[in-house]
Amino acid sequence: MSFLSHLISGISLGSIYAIIALGYTMVYGIAKMLNFAHGDVIMVGAYACFFMVSRYEIPAVVGVLSAVVICTLLGIIIERLAYKPLRSATSLAVLITAIGISYFLQNAAQLLWTSNPKVFNSLMGDGSVKLFDGRLSISVTAIVTIVVCVIIMLALTWFTGRTKMGKAMRACSEDKGAAQLMGINVNFTISMTFAIGSALAAIAGVLLCSAYPILTPTTGSMPGIKAFTAAVFGGIGSIPGALLGGVLLGIIEIFGKAYISTQLSDAIVFVVLIVVLLVKPTGLLGKQVQEKV
Amino acid sequence: MLKVNDINVFYGAIHAVKQVSLEVTEGEIVTLIGANGAGKSTTLQTISGLLRSRTGSISFMDANIGAMAPHKIVERGLAQVPEGRRVFLRMTVRENLEMGAYTQKSNGISADLERAFTLFPRLKERHKQIAGTLSGGEQQMLAMGRALMSHPKLLMLDEPSMGLAPILVEQIFSTIVEMNRDGTTILLVEQNAQMALSVASRAYVLETGNIVMQGDAHELAGNEEVKKAYLGG
Ligand SMILES: Nc1ncnc2c1ncn2[C@@H]1O[C@H](COP(=O)(O)OP(=O)(O)OP(=O)(O)O)[C@@H](O)[C@H]1O
Ligand SMILES: [Mg+2]
């Protein structure tokens, strides 16, 4: 029974990684850049929700929606001010800028909200569902997390496969020059991708802090790095890859903690990543990317 | 309809297009011929707004498009089928055509799809197929059908015959003539000078970034220098 219980915690944690990884992978797919500030957008979303719900006692739904709106705007602003001017710069310059933005957000959070940890009360309460005569207990938070992840995946699959904007994003991620010749506004499309990724980051922030309730200015960085790993693991640029990578990573981490060693669990995650990349450099579901000049 | 006036385009220190001027009048087929590296594609990319000229001006239907964003230029009715087709390889044939119609209202798309399928029946059979699995000729048809979806007033084609078997080249060229008869003005870039001169009314010859000759397509086809350099003697 403890195996099942660990498996469910793993899938639940992995769902959070998957939602974050979607942001990395979509932005990479279209802008061919690693947005290292993505993890810190999660933190901003969590603070936004924390203040509204725990401090000002605004209804949880409104709190989450406001966090989503705030992060969406933040993502658009970061792209506009920091990354757009670097569209034709070297990838190293873009990477350093992204790391700079990451530190900027962390420091700004420290100034605004201090580094004292805030205790985030799960929006889903602390209830749980008992199965098998109470031998298996699953928290409502875990269930909601998994369900939200499934809904997001279905929505994104519909969006990229069926809507005009979603198809334009796929076209831009394949060939920006050709996309422009179709009359697609590439800058706007990139901006929308950042908006979606950041909106998902806000949701991930709320889910993360509902499961792990300590909120500090660096809350987003470790999950951010792991979700980035998950995106690479699944195949960067691939949406199903982000889901697969995220969920596997969550399961490996929880099983590593439970059966091998609590201290080594993060190391195990990265060992698995390295092994996968040695065998399949494009990640589990990654496509061979042909860079066009 | 299109007036290109004294443009100079650079790639870093490389001066690829030098003081080029050309003009296309409504209803015409005009061709721009020249050897590898002459600057033909660079000229088309500059007209489409993907590259910028340091000097001169480009106007289309009396609007200055020299500094306009590429997607705005397409909205005005100037489309391009780029060199090497550049279809979206991971999208289906139908999705590629839909992307061509990006600037159009969605309620007119099904009629436009039918028009593209009538022009290229092969695409209809394969509308669900991933474009990356099409043959080179089919990809060229897709690229042309896709560009037509935006209802261009002027269509620029960059080496549509590249890498195709002679029979397909014939077919592509007759489609170009057909599109022109239906009211689309054409600016055709080609290395296959013989074919290009046979369908065009006027021609420009580009050599290492300079326009060295221009005039009536028939006359140029009979010109000794042109024959020697581009028509195999
Ligand atoms: N991205 C680039 N960077 C640097 N130089 C370039 C680039 N693209 C083209 N050039 C150079 O500019 C010149 C003109 O190239 P362009 O592609 O316009 O020629 P073209 O006439 O279309 O040739 P082709 O018939 O081979 O397609 C060439 O000397 C080429 O080497
Ligand atoms: Mg060329």
XYZ file of C-alpha atoms and ligand atoms in Angstrom:
558
model
C 0.000 0.000 0.000
C 2.879 2.381 0.704
C 4.073 1.751 -2.847
C 0.743 2.998 -4.235
C 0.776 5.939 -1.910
C 4.308 6.911 -3.024
C 3.297 6.469 -6.637
C 0.398 8.886 -6.214
C 2.587 11.458 -4.439
C 5.082 11.045 -7.249
C 2.484 11.642 -9.946
C 1.146 14.613 -8.036
C 4.585 16.221 -7.616
C 5.339 15.305 -11.218
C 2.164 17.043 -12.356
C 3.475 20.274 -10.864
C 6.831 19.779 -12.618
C 4.959 19.061 -15.835
C 2.949 22.299 -15.639
C 6.149 24.279 -15.050
C 7.989 22.327 -17.747
C 5.307 23.305 -20.271
C 6.348 26.932 -19.826
C 10.008 26.119 -20.481
C 9.266 23.901 -23.424
C 6.772 26.192 -25.194
C 9.066 29.199 -24.867
C 12.035 27.150 -26.016
C 10.059 25.799 -28.946
C 9.205 29.237 -30.264
C 11.956 31.571 -29.045
C 14.754 28.941 -28.926
C 15.793 30.277 -25.527
C 15.883 28.937 -21.988
C 13.892 31.290 -19.824
C 15.637 30.726 -16.517
C 13.436 33.324 -14.851
C 10.446 31.014 -15.330
C 10.906 29.412 -11.887
C 10.740 32.813 -10.228
C 7.484 33.672 -11.945
C 6.096 30.686 -10.012
C 7.233 32.297 -6.784
C 5.575 35.608 -7.716
C 2.342 33.754 -8.474
C 2.460 32.000 -5.123
C 3.026 35.287 -3.235
C 0.223 36.980 -5.148
C -2.155 34.198 -4.210
C -0.868 34.062 -0.625
C -1.475 37.746 0.030
C -4.889 37.767 -1.520
C -6.226 34.625 0.050
C -4.435 34.331 3.393
C -3.968 38.035 4.214
C -6.895 39.796 2.629
C -9.256 36.826 2.698
C -10.350 37.167 -0.890
C -12.128 33.999 -2.145
C -9.638 31.363 -3.316
C -10.894 31.294 -6.906
C -10.477 35.048 -7.251
C -7.045 34.784 -5.632
C -5.877 32.179 -8.118
C -7.296 34.077 -11.083
C -5.581 37.279 -9.962
C -2.288 35.402 -9.572
C -2.735 34.109 -13.117
C -3.398 37.615 -14.441
C -0.419 39.080 -12.560
C 1.973 36.389 -13.805
C 0.671 36.658 -17.369
C 1.397 40.376 -17.375
C 4.767 39.773 -15.712
C 5.695 37.240 -18.412
C 4.701 39.628 -21.210
C 6.645 42.488 -19.600
C 9.786 40.378 -19.062
C 9.716 39.263 -22.685
C 9.098 42.769 -23.982
C 11.748 44.529 -21.892
C 14.461 41.912 -21.488
C 14.288 39.358 -24.281
C 12.770 41.087 -27.303
C 15.676 43.531 -27.684
C 17.969 40.482 -27.770
C 16.093 38.652 -30.538
C 19.154 38.595 -32.769
C 21.784 38.434 -30.013
C 23.880 35.336 -29.230
C 22.224 32.668 -27.119
C 24.824 33.216 -24.403
C 23.764 36.866 -24.030
C 20.126 35.772 -23.765
C 20.979 33.112 -21.185
C 22.879 35.577 -19.001
C 19.979 38.023 -19.242
C 17.551 35.303 -18.172
C 19.698 34.489 -15.138
C 19.820 38.218 -14.365
C 16.029 38.478 -14.487
C 15.816 35.461 -12.197
C 17.994 37.167 -9.560
C 16.156 40.426 -10.061
C 12.809 38.781 -9.275
C 14.208 36.998 -6.224
C 15.764 40.188 -4.862
C 12.663 42.225 -5.565
C 10.626 39.632 -3.661
C 13.069 39.853 -0.754
C 12.712 43.626 -0.629
C 8.946 43.588 -0.906
C 8.102 40.611 1.246
C 11.341 39.898 3.229
C 12.967 36.483 3.310
C 10.906 35.331 6.304
C 9.031 32.228 5.193
C 5.271 32.602 4.801
C 3.059 29.675 5.616
C 0.814 29.033 2.663
C -2.471 27.360 3.560
C -3.522 24.861 0.923
C -6.453 26.243 -1.018
C -7.846 22.737 -1.177
C -7.910 22.320 2.624
C -6.147 19.424 4.347
C -8.776 16.771 3.717
C -8.009 13.385 2.245
C -9.751 10.487 0.602
C -9.385 7.087 2.304
C -9.414 3.892 0.284
C -8.960 0.172 1.079
C -10.432 0.471 4.600
C -8.299 3.510 5.321
C -5.017 1.836 4.433
C -4.486 4.200 1.504
C -5.005 7.900 2.072
C -4.773 10.392 -0.757
C -4.828 14.110 0.002
C -7.380 16.257 -1.790
C -4.493 18.554 -2.762
C -2.811 15.688 -4.638
C -6.016 14.779 -6.443
C -6.739 18.372 -7.445
C -3.139 18.782 -8.650
C -3.347 15.756 -10.907
C -6.759 16.747 -12.262
C -5.598 20.303 -12.977
C -2.568 18.949 -14.829
C -4.748 16.700 -16.977
C -7.101 19.582 -17.785
C -4.182 21.841 -18.733
C -2.721 19.168 -21.013
C -6.055 18.613 -22.760
C -6.594 22.355 -23.136
C -3.122 22.900 -24.582
C -3.484 20.004 -26.992
C -6.730 21.514 -28.212
C -5.200 24.982 -28.395
C -2.115 24.027 -30.421
C -3.976 21.608 -32.650
C -7.228 23.414 -33.330
C -6.987 27.161 -32.898
C -5.541 29.664 -35.344
C -3.216 31.147 -32.703
C -2.047 27.702 -31.590
C -1.245 26.648 -35.132
C 0.558 29.932 -35.713
C 2.710 29.129 -32.674
C 3.637 25.773 -34.193
C 4.406 27.458 -37.502
C 6.647 30.019 -35.774
C 8.466 27.347 -33.823
C 9.262 25.562 -37.077
C 10.263 28.450 -39.321
C 9.895 32.090 -38.269
C 10.795 33.476 -41.679
C 8.178 31.381 -43.459
C 5.654 32.243 -40.728
C 6.221 35.945 -41.380
C 5.642 35.352 -45.085
C 2.217 33.924 -44.140
C 1.349 37.225 -42.475
C 1.860 35.929 -38.936
C 3.021 38.569 -36.461
C 5.912 36.633 -34.944
C 6.612 39.089 -32.122
C 3.005 38.956 -30.993
C 3.006 35.158 -31.179
C 6.150 34.941 -29.039
C 4.575 37.334 -26.561
C 1.466 35.125 -26.347
C 3.653 32.100 -25.685
C 5.280 33.858 -22.743
C 1.814 34.840 -21.530
C 0.581 31.244 -21.569
C 3.756 29.872 -19.966
C 3.558 32.453 -17.189
C -0.138 31.869 -16.576
C 0.694 28.180 -16.122
C 3.527 29.176 -13.777
C 1.023 30.966 -11.547
C -1.128 27.832 -11.360
C 1.954 25.741 -10.655
C 2.934 28.158 -7.882
C -0.422 27.789 -6.160
C -0.349 23.988 -6.474
C 3.256 23.773 -5.311
C 2.668 25.866 -2.203
C -0.537 23.987 -1.455
C 1.495 20.789 -1.275
C 4.693 22.273 0.225
C 3.428 25.239 2.244
C 6.636 27.156 2.986
C 6.911 30.232 0.758
C 10.150 32.244 0.435
C 11.663 34.373 -2.358
C 13.661 31.353 -3.560
C 10.712 28.935 -3.504
C 10.583 28.842 -7.298
C 14.201 28.161 -8.076
C 14.597 24.453 -7.202
C 11.257 23.369 -8.750
C 12.175 25.582 -11.706
C 15.462 23.762 -12.226
C 13.796 20.371 -11.828
C 11.015 21.256 -14.245
C 13.640 22.443 -16.701
C 15.290 19.040 -16.240
C 11.902 17.428 -16.847
C 11.478 19.404 -20.063
C 14.906 18.259 -21.300
C 14.211 14.723 -20.091
C 10.964 14.542 -22.082
C 12.438 16.348 -25.086
C 12.638 20.127 -25.015
C 10.127 21.742 -27.364
C 7.670 18.844 -27.049
C 4.424 19.364 -25.107
C 3.712 15.654 -24.467
C 7.407 15.381 -23.585
C 6.971 17.960 -20.827
C 4.131 15.903 -19.344
C 6.016 12.620 -19.549
C 9.269 14.138 -18.293
C 7.547 15.937 -15.423
C 5.582 12.951 -14.190
C 8.546 10.556 -14.462
C 10.757 13.023 -12.643
C 8.222 13.367 -9.827
C 7.926 9.593 -9.464
C 11.688 9.074 -9.518
C 12.168 11.778 -6.906
C 9.549 10.403 -4.513
C 10.680 6.787 -4.941
C 14.291 7.869 -4.520
C 13.380 9.589 -1.268
C 11.298 6.665 -0.017
C 13.453 3.699 -0.964
C 16.994 4.952 -1.434
C 17.913 8.106 0.409
C 16.264 11.395 1.261
C 19.506 13.318 0.829
C 20.378 11.707 -2.472
C 16.968 11.970 -4.147
C 17.874 15.091 -6.128
C 21.167 13.559 -7.230
C 19.309 10.452 -8.405
C 17.023 12.634 -10.525
C 19.994 14.173 -12.297
C 21.765 10.834 -12.757
C 18.673 9.546 -14.547
C 18.610 12.668 -16.705
C 22.252 12.209 -17.686
C 21.715 8.547 -18.549
C 18.676 9.374 -20.703
C 20.533 12.124 -22.526
C 23.484 9.825 -23.181
C 21.202 7.248 -24.762
C 18.845 9.699 -26.479
C 20.283 13.212 -26.727
C 16.968 14.750 -27.820
C 15.129 13.469 -24.728
C 12.396 10.843 -24.577
C 9.965 12.415 -27.069
C 12.264 15.027 -28.578
C 12.474 15.508 -32.304
C 15.677 16.036 -34.162
C 15.695 19.808 -34.409
C 16.974 21.161 -37.672
C 18.224 24.664 -37.128
C 17.479 26.789 -40.165
C 19.652 29.770 -40.943
C 2.184 48.261 -58.700
C 5.619 47.470 -57.207
C 8.432 49.984 -57.438
C 11.859 49.167 -56.060
C 14.146 52.136 -56.132
C 17.943 52.023 -55.607
C 18.115 49.462 -52.827
C 21.386 48.304 -51.253
C 21.355 45.266 -49.002
C 24.216 43.995 -46.861
C 24.975 40.870 -44.837
C 27.490 42.346 -42.416
C 30.279 43.476 -44.730
C 28.955 41.567 -47.766
C 27.250 43.887 -50.218
C 24.719 41.455 -51.750
C 22.363 43.792 -53.618
C 23.774 46.926 -55.217
C 21.693 49.897 -56.298
C 18.883 47.694 -57.630
C 15.758 49.256 -59.112
C 12.911 47.357 -60.666
C 9.270 47.763 -61.391
C 6.276 45.459 -61.831
C 3.036 46.665 -63.395
C -0.342 45.165 -62.606
C -1.173 42.048 -64.637
C 2.397 41.327 -65.728
C 4.693 38.359 -65.316
C 8.145 39.793 -64.694
C 11.178 37.608 -64.210
C 14.434 38.236 -62.411
C 17.152 35.894 -63.632
C 20.770 35.429 -62.616
C 23.388 32.904 -61.577
C 23.962 31.470 -58.093
C 24.676 34.162 -55.542
C 23.602 37.010 -57.824
C 21.335 38.416 -55.093
C 17.925 37.316 -56.363
C 16.658 35.852 -53.097
C 18.101 38.767 -51.161
C 16.102 41.137 -53.357
C 12.840 39.231 -52.753
C 13.464 38.996 -49.012
C 14.017 42.726 -48.879
C 10.770 43.399 -50.739
C 8.963 41.121 -48.248
C 10.474 43.016 -45.323
C 12.573 40.157 -43.960
C 15.735 42.094 -44.806
C 16.162 45.870 -44.872
C 17.732 48.066 -47.483
C 20.112 50.776 -46.309
C 19.037 53.156 -49.014
C 16.329 53.842 -51.540
C 12.659 52.967 -51.272
C 10.153 50.226 -51.977
C 6.544 51.021 -52.725
C 3.634 48.692 -53.325
C 0.232 49.948 -54.561
C 1.325 53.487 -53.743
C 2.245 52.709 -50.126
C 5.783 52.870 -48.841
C 6.570 49.366 -47.555
C 10.326 49.812 -47.097
C 10.062 49.944 -43.303
C 6.881 47.952 -42.835
C 6.731 44.737 -40.752
C 6.656 41.593 -42.941
C 3.180 40.540 -41.785
C 1.757 43.955 -42.691
C 3.195 43.612 -46.181
C 1.407 40.281 -46.608
C -1.831 41.894 -45.371
C -1.484 44.417 -48.197
C -1.489 41.637 -50.782
C 2.181 40.951 -51.454
C 3.015 37.283 -50.902
C 6.132 35.217 -51.518
C 6.838 31.550 -52.174
C 10.337 31.377 -50.720
C 13.330 29.537 -52.105
C 13.372 25.906 -51.016
C 9.567 25.960 -50.430
C 9.829 26.261 -46.651
C 6.522 24.499 -46.024
C 5.860 23.686 -42.365
C 7.166 20.131 -42.383
C 5.581 19.052 -39.103
C 2.117 20.350 -39.989
C -0.432 18.740 -42.267
C -1.097 19.881 -45.827
C -4.361 21.415 -44.721
C -2.782 23.227 -41.778
C -0.138 24.642 -44.106
C -2.875 26.023 -46.328
C -4.660 27.434 -43.296
C -1.466 29.228 -42.290
C -1.396 30.742 -45.764
C -4.841 32.142 -44.995
C -3.698 33.631 -41.672
C -4.511 37.172 -42.792
C -7.979 36.173 -44.042
C -11.310 36.017 -42.235
C -12.015 32.439 -41.217
C -15.434 32.229 -42.927
C -13.884 32.459 -46.408
C -11.255 29.791 -45.897
C -13.228 26.786 -47.112
C -13.861 28.404 -50.510
C -10.167 29.255 -50.771
C -9.214 25.689 -49.844
C -11.421 24.437 -52.660
C -9.712 26.826 -55.074
C -6.258 25.567 -54.009
C -7.429 21.959 -54.350
C -8.794 22.639 -57.850
C -5.475 24.133 -58.874
C -3.513 21.281 -57.237
C -5.701 18.156 -57.027
C -2.757 16.249 -55.579
C -3.018 18.350 -52.422
C -6.650 17.400 -51.957
C -5.826 13.703 -51.878
C -3.177 14.392 -49.271
C -4.751 17.091 -47.157
C -4.295 15.139 -43.918
C -0.718 14.135 -44.654
C 2.218 15.686 -42.782
C 3.969 18.052 -45.200
C 7.385 16.580 -44.376
C 6.342 13.332 -46.073
C 5.432 14.996 -49.400
C 7.693 14.751 -52.436
C 9.616 17.817 -53.587
C 7.119 18.555 -56.342
C 4.182 18.218 -53.994
C 5.879 20.522 -51.514
C 6.286 23.107 -54.270
C 2.585 22.822 -55.082
C 1.797 23.198 -51.389
C 4.028 26.249 -51.088
C 2.271 27.853 -54.063
C -1.204 26.896 -52.888
C -0.362 28.219 -49.433
C 0.765 31.588 -50.790
C -2.413 31.899 -52.856
C -4.551 31.499 -49.735
C -3.788 35.111 -48.778
C -5.332 36.403 -52.054
C -2.147 38.141 -53.137
C -2.312 40.908 -55.704
C 1.364 40.328 -56.397
C 2.978 36.929 -55.910
C 6.749 36.551 -55.844
C 8.130 33.076 -56.540
C 11.751 32.206 -55.752
C 13.037 29.419 -58.000
C 9.868 27.305 -58.123
C 11.504 24.883 -60.564
C 14.457 24.095 -58.329
C 15.171 20.374 -58.111
C 12.089 19.271 -60.055
C 11.858 16.836 -62.977
C 11.233 18.494 -66.405
C 7.633 17.318 -66.572
C 6.886 18.888 -63.185
C 8.650 22.083 -64.181
C 6.290 22.347 -67.161
C 3.345 21.838 -64.862
C 4.489 24.420 -62.317
C 5.080 26.991 -65.051
C 1.694 26.415 -66.626
C 0.131 26.891 -63.200
C 1.998 30.180 -62.849
C 0.567 31.320 -66.191
C -2.879 30.192 -65.061
C -2.623 32.117 -61.792
C -1.570 35.166 -63.765
C -4.556 34.790 -66.083
C -6.769 34.678 -62.989
C -5.521 38.123 -62.053
C -2.411 37.612 -59.912
C 0.593 39.687 -60.918
C 3.812 37.650 -60.812
C 7.442 38.410 -60.024
C 9.361 35.256 -60.847
C 12.939 34.544 -59.773
C 14.571 31.766 -61.755
C 17.837 30.142 -62.706
C 15.991 28.282 -65.428
C 16.186 31.349 -67.662
C 14.750 29.656 -70.728
C 11.489 28.713 -69.052
C 11.249 32.004 -67.196
C 11.773 34.107 -70.339
C 9.186 32.047 -72.205
C 6.367 32.925 -69.789
C 7.389 36.457 -68.804
C 6.657 39.693 -70.566
C 9.649 41.538 -69.152
C 12.888 40.499 -67.505
C 15.757 41.787 -65.378
C 19.189 40.167 -65.341
C 21.051 40.308 -62.058
C 24.807 39.757 -61.852
C 26.746 39.900 -58.563
C 24.201 42.243 -57.054
C 23.811 44.574 -60.052
C 21.090 44.704 -62.651
C 23.079 44.419 -65.880
C 20.263 44.087 -68.414
C 16.539 44.601 -68.568
C 13.790 44.689 -71.133
C 11.315 42.693 -73.141
C 11.547 38.968 -72.333
C 11.470 37.924 -76.014
C 14.234 40.293 -76.962
C 16.388 39.205 -74.023
C 15.878 35.563 -74.972
C 17.346 36.408 -78.378
C 20.200 38.490 -76.995
C 23.639 36.919 -77.658
C 25.083 37.729 -74.217
C 22.061 36.346 -72.423
C 22.142 33.227 -74.581
C 25.796 32.666 -73.785
C 25.510 33.270 -70.045
C 22.115 31.822 -69.175
C 20.697 29.771 -72.009
C 23.585 27.391 -72.548
C 25.018 29.076 -75.675
N 22.602 34.903 -44.552
C 23.639 35.304 -45.297
N 24.782 35.727 -44.709
C 25.827 36.158 -45.452
N 25.832 36.206 -46.770
C 24.731 35.811 -47.415
C 23.574 35.347 -46.715
N 22.629 35.018 -47.618
C 23.168 35.279 -48.829
N 24.426 35.753 -48.720
C 25.307 36.153 -49.817
O 24.667 37.148 -50.583
C 24.839 36.937 -51.947
C 23.495 36.844 -52.654
O 22.787 35.703 -52.177
P 21.333 35.316 -52.682
O 20.873 34.181 -51.831
O 20.505 36.520 -52.725
O 21.630 34.803 -54.138
P 20.661 34.138 -55.198
O 20.752 34.959 -56.409
O 19.328 33.915 -54.621
O 21.394 32.739 -55.440
P 20.778 31.285 -55.708
O 20.399 31.239 -57.143
O 21.917 30.371 -55.430
O 19.626 31.096 -54.797
C 25.678 35.683 -52.086
O 27.007 36.058 -52.316
C 25.544 35.004 -50.752
O 26.719 34.308 -50.427
Mg 18.252 32.336 -54.197
